[in-house]
Structure formats: structure tokens, C-alpha cells
PDB file of C-alpha atoms in Angstrom:
ATOM      1  CA  MET E   1      77.044 288.470 138.443  1.00 73.00           C
ATOM      2  CA  LYS E   2      80.270 288.199 136.508  1.00 74.00           C
ATOM      3  CA  SER E   3      81.951 286.707 139.517  1.00 80.00           C
ATOM      4  CA  LEU E   4      79.079 284.238 139.921  1.00 76.00           C
ATOM      5  CA  ILE E   5      79.401 283.121 136.294  1.00 80.00           C
ATOM      6  CA  LEU E   6      83.163 282.910 136.651  1.00 74.00           C
ATOM      7  CA  ALA E   7      82.887 280.856 139.836  1.00 77.00           C
ATOM      8  CA  PHE E   8      80.286 278.650 138.234  1.00 73.00           C
ATOM      9  CA  SER E   9      82.456 278.102 135.139  1.00 75.00           C
ATOM     10  CA  LEU E  10      85.484 277.272 137.287  1.00 70.00           C
ATOM     11  CA  MET E  11      83.442 274.833 139.321  1.00 70.00           C
ATOM     12  CA  VAL E  12      81.961 273.125 136.259  1.00 65.00           C
ATOM     13  CA  GLY E  13      85.309 273.256 134.471  1.00 61.00           C
ATOM     14  CA  SER E  14      87.084 271.493 137.296  1.00 61.00           C
ATOM     15  CA  TYR E  15      84.680 268.555 137.073  1.00 62.00           C
ATOM     16  CA  THR E  16      84.788 268.108 133.309  1.00 61.00           C
ATOM     17  CA  PHE E  17      87.765 266.465 131.753  1.00 60.00           C
ATOM     18  CA  ALA E  18      88.287 267.159 128.149  1.00 57.00           C
ATOM     19  CA  GLN E  19      90.537 264.820 126.307  1.00 62.00           C
ATOM     20  CA  MET E  20      92.201 265.513 123.101  1.00 61.00           C
ATOM     21  CA  ALA E  21      92.505 262.751 120.495  1.00 63.00           C
ATOM     22  CA  VAL E  22      96.104 261.614 120.324  1.00 66.00           C
ATOM     23  CA  VAL E  23      97.406 259.649 117.373  1.00 69.00           C
ATOM     24  CA  ASP E  24     100.720 257.896 117.916  1.00 74.00           C
ATOM     25  CA  ALA E  25     102.056 257.112 114.463  1.00 77.00           C
ATOM     26  CA  GLY E  26     104.958 255.074 115.876  1.00 78.00           C
ATOM     27  CA  ALA E  27     102.632 252.835 117.912  1.00 76.00           C
ATOM     28  CA  ASN E  28     100.354 252.323 114.909  1.00 78.00           C
ATOM     29  CA  HIS E  29     103.347 251.416 112.741  1.00 80.00           C
ATOM     30  CA  GLN E  30     104.639 249.002 115.405  1.00 84.00           C
ATOM     31  CA  MET E  31     101.188 247.357 115.685  1.00 82.00           C
ATOM     32  CA  ALA E  32     100.944 246.954 111.901  1.00 83.00           C
ATOM     33  CA  LYS E  33     104.426 245.399 111.898  1.00 86.00           C
ATOM     34  CA  GLN E  34     103.422 242.955 114.659  1.00 86.00           C
ATOM     35  CA  ILE E  35     100.248 241.995 112.776  1.00 86.00           C
ATOM     36  CA  THR E  36     102.284 241.319 109.622  1.00 87.00           C
ATOM     37  CA  GLN E  37     104.781 239.199 111.579  1.00 87.00           C
ATOM     38  CA  SER E  38     101.974 237.269 113.251  1.00 84.00           C
ATOM     39  CA  ALA E  39     100.356 236.525 109.890  1.00 86.00           C
ATOM     40  CA  ALA E  40     103.702 235.268 108.543  1.00 86.00           C
ATOM     41  CA  GLN E  41     104.188 233.103 111.638  1.00 85.00           C
ATOM     42  CA  ILE E  42     100.726 231.599 111.193  1.00 86.00           C
ATOM     43  CA  LYS E  43     101.524 230.740 107.561  1.00 88.00           C
ATOM     44  CA  GLN E  44     104.798 229.131 108.668  1.00 87.00           C
ATOM     45  CA  LEU E  45     102.934 227.217 111.383  1.00 84.00           C
ATOM     46  CA  GLU E  46     100.446 225.925 108.811  1.00 88.00           C
ATOM     47  CA  LYS E  47     103.343 224.779 106.592  1.00 87.00           C
ATOM     48  CA  SER E  48     104.979 223.035 109.546  1.00 84.00           C
ATOM     49  CA  TYR E  49     101.689 221.380 110.470  1.00 86.00           C
ATOM     50  CA  GLN E  50     101.195 220.131 106.912  1.00 89.00           C
ATOM     51  CA  LEU E  51     104.774 218.823 106.834  1.00 88.00           C
ATOM     52  CA  MET E  52     104.225 216.961 110.117  1.00 87.00           C
ATOM     53  CA  LYS E  53     100.910 215.585 108.880  1.00 87.00           C
ATOM     54  CA  ASP E  54     102.549 214.323 105.672  1.00 85.00           C
ATOM     55  CA  ALA E  55     105.376 212.797 107.706  1.00 83.00           C
ATOM     56  CA  GLN E  56     102.859 211.045 109.945  1.00 83.00           C
ATOM     57  CA  ASP E  57     101.022 209.662 106.911  1.00 80.00           C
ATOM     58  CA  LYS E  58     104.301 208.368 105.484  1.00 77.00           C
ATOM     59  CA  TYR E  59     105.226 206.890 108.868  1.00 76.00           C
ATOM     60  CA  ASN E  60     101.872 205.103 109.100  1.00 75.00           C
ATOM     61  CA  LYS E  61     102.301 203.777 105.567  1.00 73.00           C
ATOM     62  CA  VAL E  62     105.829 202.536 106.280  1.00 69.00           C
ATOM     63  CA  ASN E  63     104.654 201.067 109.581  1.00 68.00           C
ATOM     64  CA  GLY E  64     101.941 199.184 107.675  1.00 68.00           C
ATOM     65  CA  TYR E  65     104.570 197.847 105.254  1.00 68.00           C
ATOM     66  CA  ILE E  66     106.763 196.769 108.169  1.00 69.00           C
ATOM     67  CA  GLN E  67     103.862 194.875 109.725  1.00 70.00           C
ATOM     68  CA  GLN E  68     103.176 193.227 106.386  1.00 72.00           C
ATOM     69  CA  MET E  69     106.855 192.341 106.141  1.00 75.00           C
ATOM     70  CA  GLY E  70     106.408 190.507 109.441  1.00 77.00           C
ATOM     71  CA  GLN E  71     103.548 188.585 107.900  1.00 78.00           C
ATOM     72  CA  LEU E  72     105.705 187.849 104.851  1.00 78.00           C
ATOM     73  CA  GLN E  73     108.393 186.519 107.180  1.00 82.00           C
ATOM     74  CA  ASN E  74     105.809 184.223 108.792  1.00 83.00           C
ATOM     75  CA  ILE E  75     104.817 182.909 105.358  1.00 82.00           C
ATOM     76  CA  ILE E  76     108.446 182.323 104.432  1.00 84.00           C
ATOM     77  CA  ASN E  77     109.084 180.511 107.728  1.00 86.00           C
ATOM     78  CA  LEU E  78     106.073 178.257 107.129  1.00 84.00           C
ATOM     79  CA  GLN E  79     107.288 177.569 103.590  1.00 84.00           C
ATOM     80  CA  LYS E  80     110.718 176.584 104.915  1.00 86.00           C
ATOM     81  CA  GLN E  81     109.139 174.325 107.509  1.00 86.00           C
ATOM     82  CA  ALA E  82     106.926 172.689 104.879  1.00 84.00           C
ATOM     83  CA  ILE E  83     109.909 172.069 102.598  1.00 84.00           C
ATOM     84  CA  SER E  84     111.829 170.602 105.541  1.00 85.00           C
ATOM     85  CA  ASN E  85     108.897 168.319 106.379  1.00 83.00           C
ATOM     86  CA  SER E  86     108.718 167.262 102.723  1.00 82.00           C
ATOM     87  CA  ASN E  87     112.402 166.345 102.765  1.00 83.00           C
ATOM     88  CA  LYS E  88     111.914 164.270 105.914  1.00 82.00           C
ATOM     89  CA  ILE E  89     108.926 162.493 104.341  1.00 80.00           C
ATOM     90  CA  LEU E  90     110.992 161.808 101.233  1.00 79.00           C
ATOM     91  CA  GLN E  91     113.839 160.352 103.321  1.00 80.00           C
ATOM     92  CA  LYS E  92     111.432 158.098 105.239  1.00 78.00           C
ATOM     93  CA  ALA E  93     109.781 157.068 101.981  1.00 75.00           C
ATOM     94  CA  ARG E  94     113.101 156.076 100.409  1.00 75.00           C
ATOM     95  CA  ALA E  95     114.010 154.034 103.446  1.00 74.00           C
ATOM     96  CA  GLY E  96     110.656 152.290 103.673  1.00 72.00           C
ATOM     97  CA  LYS E  97     109.561 152.259 100.038  1.00 64.00           C
ATOM     98  CA  ILE E  98     106.466 154.320 100.822  1.00 69.00           C
ATOM     99  CA  ASP E  99     104.362 156.093  98.183  1.00 67.00           C
ATOM    100  CA  VAL E 100     104.821 159.868  98.455  1.00 69.00           C
ATOM    101  CA  SER E 101     102.627 160.919  95.562  1.00 70.00           C
ATOM    102  CA  SER E 102     100.109 162.375  98.025  1.00 70.00           C
ATOM    103  CA  ILE E 103     102.450 165.170  99.057  1.00 75.00           C
ATOM    104  CA  GLY E 104     102.612 166.539  95.503  1.00 76.00           C
ATOM    105  CA  THR E 105      99.507 168.659  96.012  1.00 78.00           C
ATOM    106  CA  GLN E 106     100.932 170.314  99.123  1.00 79.00           C
ATOM    107  CA  LEU E 107     104.239 170.958  97.389  1.00 79.00           C
ATOM    108  CA  SER E 108     102.363 172.525  94.461  1.00 80.00           C
ATOM    109  CA  GLN E 109     100.492 174.830  96.855  1.00 80.00           C
ATOM    110  CA  ILE E 110     103.736 175.860  98.524  1.00 80.00           C
ATOM    111  CA  SER E 111     105.442 176.394  95.176  1.00 81.00           C
ATOM    112  CA  GLY E 112     102.541 178.556  93.979  1.00 81.00           C
ATOM    113  CA  SER E 113     102.657 180.506  97.203  1.00 81.00           C
ATOM    114  CA  ILE E 114     106.377 181.087  96.843  1.00 79.00           C
ATOM    115  CA  LYS E 115     105.862 182.429  93.315  1.00 78.00           C
ATOM    116  CA  THR E 116     103.012 184.700  94.440  1.00 78.00           C
ATOM    117  CA  VAL E 117     104.980 186.132  97.358  1.00 76.00           C
ATOM    118  CA  GLN E 118     108.047 186.599  95.150  1.00 77.00           C
ATOM    119  CA  ALA E 119     105.983 188.449  92.524  1.00 76.00           C
ATOM    120  CA  LEU E 120     104.490 190.609  95.249  1.00 74.00           C
ATOM    121  CA  LEU E 121     107.927 191.513  96.552  1.00 71.00           C
ATOM    122  CA  ASN E 122     109.445 192.135  93.135  1.00 71.00           C
ATOM    123  CA  ASN E 123     106.923 194.459  91.576  1.00 69.00           C
ATOM    124  CA  GLY E 124     103.542 194.609  93.254  1.00 63.00           C
ATOM    125  CA  MET E 125     104.076 195.508  96.912  1.00 62.00           C
ATOM    126  CA  PHE E 126     103.703 199.253  96.508  1.00 63.00           C
ATOM    127  CA  LYS E 127     101.229 199.168  93.637  1.00 70.00           C
ATOM    128  CA  MET E 128      98.486 197.517  95.676  1.00 71.00           C
ATOM    129  CA  SER E 129      96.214 199.103  98.228  1.00 73.00           C
ATOM    130  CA  ASP E 130      96.639 198.074 101.858  1.00 71.00           C
ATOM    131  CA  SER E 131      93.488 195.971 101.869  1.00 74.00           C
ATOM    132  CA  GLU E 132      94.460 194.128  98.662  1.00 77.00           C
ATOM    133  CA  ARG E 133      97.935 193.430  99.995  1.00 76.00           C
ATOM    134  CA  ILE E 134      96.646 192.242 103.383  1.00 78.00           C
ATOM    135  CA  THR E 135      94.053 190.000 101.753  1.00 82.00           C
ATOM    136  CA  LEU E 136      96.650 188.480  99.431  1.00 80.00           C
ATOM    137  CA  LEU E 137      99.076 187.870 102.296  1.00 81.00           C
ATOM    138  CA  GLU E 138      96.375 186.316 104.475  1.00 84.00           C
ATOM    139  CA  ASN E 139      95.298 183.985 101.644  1.00 85.00           C
ATOM    140  CA  GLU E 140      98.882 182.896 100.993  1.00 82.00           C
ATOM    141  CA  TYR E 141      99.499 182.409 104.716  1.00 85.00           C
ATOM    142  CA  ASN E 142      96.403 180.215 105.010  1.00 87.00           C
ATOM    143  CA  LYS E 143      97.416 178.145 101.942  1.00 85.00           C
ATOM    144  CA  VAL E 144     100.916 177.545 103.262  1.00 84.00           C
ATOM    145  CA  LYS E 145      99.648 176.845 106.775  1.00 86.00           C
ATOM    146  CA  SER E 146      97.195 174.268 105.441  1.00 86.00           C
ATOM    147  CA  ALA E 147      99.787 172.571 103.245  1.00 84.00           C
ATOM    148  CA  ASN E 148     102.300 172.545 106.095  1.00 83.00           C
ATOM    149  CA  ALA E 149      99.730 171.018 108.460  1.00 86.00           C
ATOM    150  CA  LYS E 150      98.985 168.228 105.969  1.00 83.00           C
ATOM    151  CA  LEU E 151     102.681 167.546 105.516  1.00 82.00           C
ATOM    152  CA  SER E 152     103.184 167.479 109.295  1.00 84.00           C
ATOM    153  CA  VAL E 153     100.348 164.974 109.685  1.00 83.00           C
ATOM    154  CA  LYS E 154     101.846 162.817 106.940  1.00 79.00           C
ATOM    155  CA  LEU E 155     105.254 162.979 108.637  1.00 79.00           C
ATOM    156  CA  ILE E 156     103.754 161.993 111.984  1.00 81.00           C
ATOM    157  CA  LYS E 157     101.921 159.037 110.382  1.00 77.00           C
ATOM    158  CA  LEU E 158     105.148 157.872 108.772  1.00 73.00           C
ATOM    159  CA  SER E 159     106.959 158.100 112.079  1.00 71.00           C
ATOM    160  CA  TYR E 160     104.784 155.405 113.652  1.00 69.00           C
TER     161      TYR E 160
END
């Protein structure tokens, strides 16, 4: 009977695998170190992301200013053209003794537009919101375009 119990215990013992709990302090320390490094890397990544986001916002703002500078250049070009047309009208008027009092209104509009654009450039460009600045520039562009068109028509009439 002893041999039967012994054989039975050996047979059951060979099929059971007992495992002892093993704690590797070095591996646990290494894992904690990796977790700490990963957390620091995530914080650095968040800082980098925020820096890139701020840079993109500044780029978009500067890009908006550059586009508005293009519109300012268009206004200035129209103003120059209107002044040139006014000079040509004045020359034709002197030669033909023609009344040029009707171009005074257009010259006043252009002069007012020049003052507005100059004030915007000197102290108001960065104090205004984008929509206010765009609206102001569009209004000035339309005023100068209208005045220039009237001066061009007057110049064409005087040419014939």
C-alpha cells in the first residue's frame, strides 16, 4: 500500500507544476525608470506641440498681414494712377482752357484715402482685428477705384 501511495504521488506530482513567485527587483526598477522617462518625454512632446501650434498661429497672422500688405499695395497703385490721371487732365485743361473743378471731389476722396491708409500703417495696423482691417482696406480700395474710374472717364472725354 505504501508503494501504491508512493507511485500515485509520483504520478500526480509529475503532472502538477508548482511555480514559485519570483520578484525581480532589477526589472521592476528598470520598468519604473522607463515609465518615468516616458512621462517626461510626453511632457516634452506636449511642450513641442504647443510651441509648434503657437508658431503656426503667428505664421497665419503674419501671412494675413502680408496679404493685406498686397491689398495696401493695390490701393497705393490706384492712388498713383489717379494722381497721374489728374495731372494729365490738368495739363489738357491748361492747354484748352477747360474747367477742371469737377475733379476736385475725386482728388478729395483720394487724399482722404491716402490719409486713412497712412494712419493705418503708422499706428493702427496691429491694433485692429482682422475683420476690421479687411473691411477698412476694402472700403478704401473701393473709394480709390471709384475716384480713379471717374478721373479716367474725364481724361478720355478730354482726349476727344
